[in-house]
Amino acid sequence: QVQLVESGGGLAQAGGSLRLSCAASGLTFNVYNGKWFRQAPGKEREFVAAISLSGSRTRYAEAVKGRFTIFRDNAKKIVYLGMNSLKLDDTAVYYCAADPNYFNNFGSYWGQGTQVTVSS
């Protein structure tokens, strides 16, 4: 059974930092690209970042470029999302996903989400 479990969410002040983790089990981790998405209240889920199988390639949504960093540890089967210079607009439920395709904004497997709330 495939499981993706996010952690690290919580409350942060604007300008602050958080690091999210996504621990995978039940799948061959290094054949899946890792992705992060988020969904703010009243909005559709949107793509945030993606990382390739080996971690050599990354891409980001324009809204987070330069502030967020996605990285992975294949030995531990974890994908991380480092978030710096947080803004109020970053408040959302953050979901990790695993997908065979690096270039699309879809996920084959999903985590349950972790809440990130940024306050002023």
mmCIF file of C-alpha atoms in Angstrom:
data_model
loop_
_atom_site.group_PDB
_atom_site.id
_atom_site.type_symbol
_atom_site.label_atom_id
_atom_site.label_comp_id
_atom_site.label_asym_id
_atom_site.label_seq_id
_atom_site.Cartn_x
_atom_site.Cartn_y
_atom_site.Cartn_z
ATOM 1 C CA GLN A 1 0.000 0.000 0.000
ATOM 2 C CA VAL A 2 1.427 3.339 -1.079
ATOM 3 C CA GLN A 3 1.517 6.023 1.574
ATOM 4 C CA LEU A 4 2.753 9.590 1.440
ATOM 5 C CA VAL A 5 2.746 11.327 4.798
ATOM 6 C CA GLU A 6 3.391 15.046 5.083
ATOM 7 C CA SER A 7 4.641 16.757 8.209
ATOM 8 C CA GLY A 8 6.162 20.055 9.250
ATOM 9 C CA GLY A 9 3.217 22.338 8.690
ATOM 10 C CA GLY A 10 2.060 24.819 11.275
ATOM 11 C CA LEU A 11 1.899 28.490 12.059
ATOM 12 C CA ALA A 12 4.603 30.887 10.909
ATOM 13 C CA GLN A 13 4.949 34.637 10.788
ATOM 14 C CA ALA A 14 5.250 36.499 7.535
ATOM 15 C CA GLY A 15 8.900 36.540 6.562
ATOM 16 C CA GLY A 16 9.553 33.348 8.465
ATOM 17 C CA SER A 17 10.428 29.838 7.378
ATOM 18 C CA LEU A 18 9.073 26.326 7.524
ATOM 19 C CA ARG A 19 10.246 23.009 6.162
ATOM 20 C CA LEU A 20 7.753 20.390 5.051
ATOM 21 C CA SER A 21 8.578 16.706 4.758
ATOM 22 C CA CYS A 22 6.878 13.979 2.761
ATOM 23 C CA ALA A 23 7.752 10.437 3.774
ATOM 24 C CA ALA A 24 6.961 7.729 1.243
ATOM 25 C CA SER A 25 6.364 4.042 1.732
ATOM 26 C CA GLY A 26 5.018 1.189 -0.348
ATOM 27 C CA LEU A 27 6.544 2.361 -3.628
ATOM 28 C CA THR A 28 9.888 2.317 -5.385
ATOM 29 C CA PHE A 29 10.690 5.871 -4.419
ATOM 30 C CA ASN A 30 13.485 6.620 -6.844
ATOM 31 C CA VAL A 31 11.343 5.970 -9.923
ATOM 32 C CA TYR A 32 8.860 8.668 -8.972
ATOM 33 C CA ASN A 33 9.229 12.393 -9.307
ATOM 34 C CA GLY A 34 8.279 14.313 -6.201
ATOM 35 C CA LYS A 35 5.860 17.225 -6.298
ATOM 36 C CA TRP A 36 4.245 19.670 -3.943
ATOM 37 C CA PHE A 37 0.872 21.310 -4.433
ATOM 38 C CA ARG A 38 -1.209 23.582 -2.265
ATOM 39 C CA GLN A 39 -4.825 24.559 -1.879
ATOM 40 C CA ALA A 40 -5.889 27.775 -0.222
ATOM 41 C CA PRO A 41 -9.425 28.238 1.125
ATOM 42 C CA GLY A 42 -11.868 28.822 -1.688
ATOM 43 C CA LYS A 43 -9.260 28.201 -4.373
ATOM 44 C CA GLU A 44 -8.305 25.306 -6.590
ATOM 45 C CA ARG A 45 -5.303 23.149 -5.864
ATOM 46 C CA GLU A 46 -2.201 24.563 -7.535
ATOM 47 C CA PHE A 47 1.234 23.276 -8.402
ATOM 48 C CA VAL A 48 4.109 24.489 -6.228
ATOM 49 C CA ALA A 49 7.276 22.555 -7.070
ATOM 50 C CA ALA A 50 8.620 19.382 -8.639
ATOM 51 C CA ILE A 51 11.851 17.427 -8.365
ATOM 52 C CA SER A 52 13.147 14.738 -10.694
ATOM 53 C CA LEU A 53 14.015 11.158 -9.815
ATOM 54 C CA SER A 54 17.621 11.843 -8.889
ATOM 55 C CA GLY A 55 17.023 15.365 -7.668
ATOM 56 C CA SER A 56 19.070 16.895 -10.465
ATOM 57 C CA ARG A 57 16.162 18.900 -11.881
ATOM 58 C CA THR A 58 13.669 21.119 -10.137
ATOM 59 C CA ARG A 59 10.965 23.516 -11.244
ATOM 60 C CA TYR A 60 8.757 25.929 -9.374
ATOM 61 C CA ALA A 61 5.600 27.934 -9.688
ATOM 62 C CA GLU A 62 6.333 31.594 -10.303
ATOM 63 C CA ALA A 63 4.704 32.553 -7.012
ATOM 64 C CA VAL A 64 7.298 30.655 -4.966
ATOM 65 C CA LYS A 65 10.388 30.840 -7.152
ATOM 66 C CA GLY A 66 13.372 32.109 -5.198
ATOM 67 C CA ARG A 67 11.683 31.500 -1.856
ATOM 68 C CA PHE A 68 10.912 27.767 -1.809
ATOM 69 C CA THR A 69 13.325 24.895 -2.350
ATOM 70 C CA ILE A 70 12.376 21.302 -3.109
ATOM 71 C CA PHE A 71 14.879 18.553 -2.421
ATOM 72 C CA ARG A 72 14.844 14.848 -1.735
ATOM 73 C CA ASP A 73 16.681 12.100 0.089
ATOM 74 C CA ASN A 74 16.189 8.863 -1.821
ATOM 75 C CA ALA A 75 17.843 6.787 0.883
ATOM 76 C CA LYS A 76 15.276 7.987 3.409
ATOM 77 C CA LYS A 77 12.430 8.162 0.868
ATOM 78 C CA ILE A 78 11.606 11.736 1.809
ATOM 79 C CA VAL A 79 10.845 14.795 -0.299
ATOM 80 C CA TYR A 80 11.221 18.158 1.400
ATOM 81 C CA LEU A 81 9.929 21.635 0.727
ATOM 82 C CA GLY A 82 11.896 24.424 2.318
ATOM 83 C CA MET A 83 9.870 27.613 2.518
ATOM 84 C CA ASN A 84 11.508 30.965 3.251
ATOM 85 C CA SER A 85 10.253 34.548 3.214
ATOM 86 C CA LEU A 86 6.744 33.299 3.806
ATOM 87 C CA LYS A 87 3.863 35.503 2.759
ATOM 88 C CA LEU A 88 0.260 35.620 3.871
ATOM 89 C CA ASP A 89 -0.690 34.217 0.449
ATOM 90 C CA ASP A 90 1.282 31.063 1.202
ATOM 91 C CA THR A 91 -1.407 30.025 3.677
ATOM 92 C CA ALA A 92 -2.840 26.754 2.369
ATOM 93 C CA VAL A 93 -2.990 23.024 2.823
ATOM 94 C CA TYR A 94 0.157 21.606 1.255
ATOM 95 C CA TYR A 95 0.069 18.218 -0.427
ATOM 96 C CA CYS A 96 2.907 16.083 -1.674
ATOM 97 C CA ALA A 97 2.529 13.810 -4.656
ATOM 98 C CA ALA A 98 4.519 11.184 -6.501
ATOM 99 C CA ASP A 99 4.273 10.796 -10.251
ATOM 100 C CA PRO A 100 6.213 9.045 -13.036
ATOM 101 C CA ASN A 101 6.122 12.207 -15.160
ATOM 102 C CA TYR A 102 8.289 15.157 -14.155
ATOM 103 C CA PHE A 103 6.888 17.705 -16.584
ATOM 104 C CA ASN A 104 3.172 17.568 -15.870
ATOM 105 C CA ASN A 105 1.347 19.016 -12.896
ATOM 106 C CA PHE A 106 -0.346 15.822 -11.833
ATOM 107 C CA GLY A 107 0.189 13.241 -9.139
ATOM 108 C CA SER A 108 -0.376 9.498 -9.172
ATOM 109 C CA TYR A 109 -0.185 9.190 -5.414
ATOM 110 C CA TRP A 110 -1.096 11.848 -2.878
ATOM 111 C CA GLY A 111 -0.555 12.581 0.769
ATOM 112 C CA GLN A 112 -3.266 13.743 3.118
ATOM 113 C CA GLY A 113 -1.988 17.307 3.345
ATOM 114 C CA THR A 114 -0.510 19.516 6.034
ATOM 115 C CA GLN A 115 -1.778 22.955 6.983
ATOM 116 C CA VAL A 116 0.504 25.961 6.683
ATOM 117 C CA THR A 117 -0.769 29.213 8.132
ATOM 118 C CA VAL A 118 1.178 32.444 7.753
ATOM 119 C CA SER A 119 0.253 35.312 10.029
ATOM 120 C CA SER A 120 1.213 38.974 9.985
#
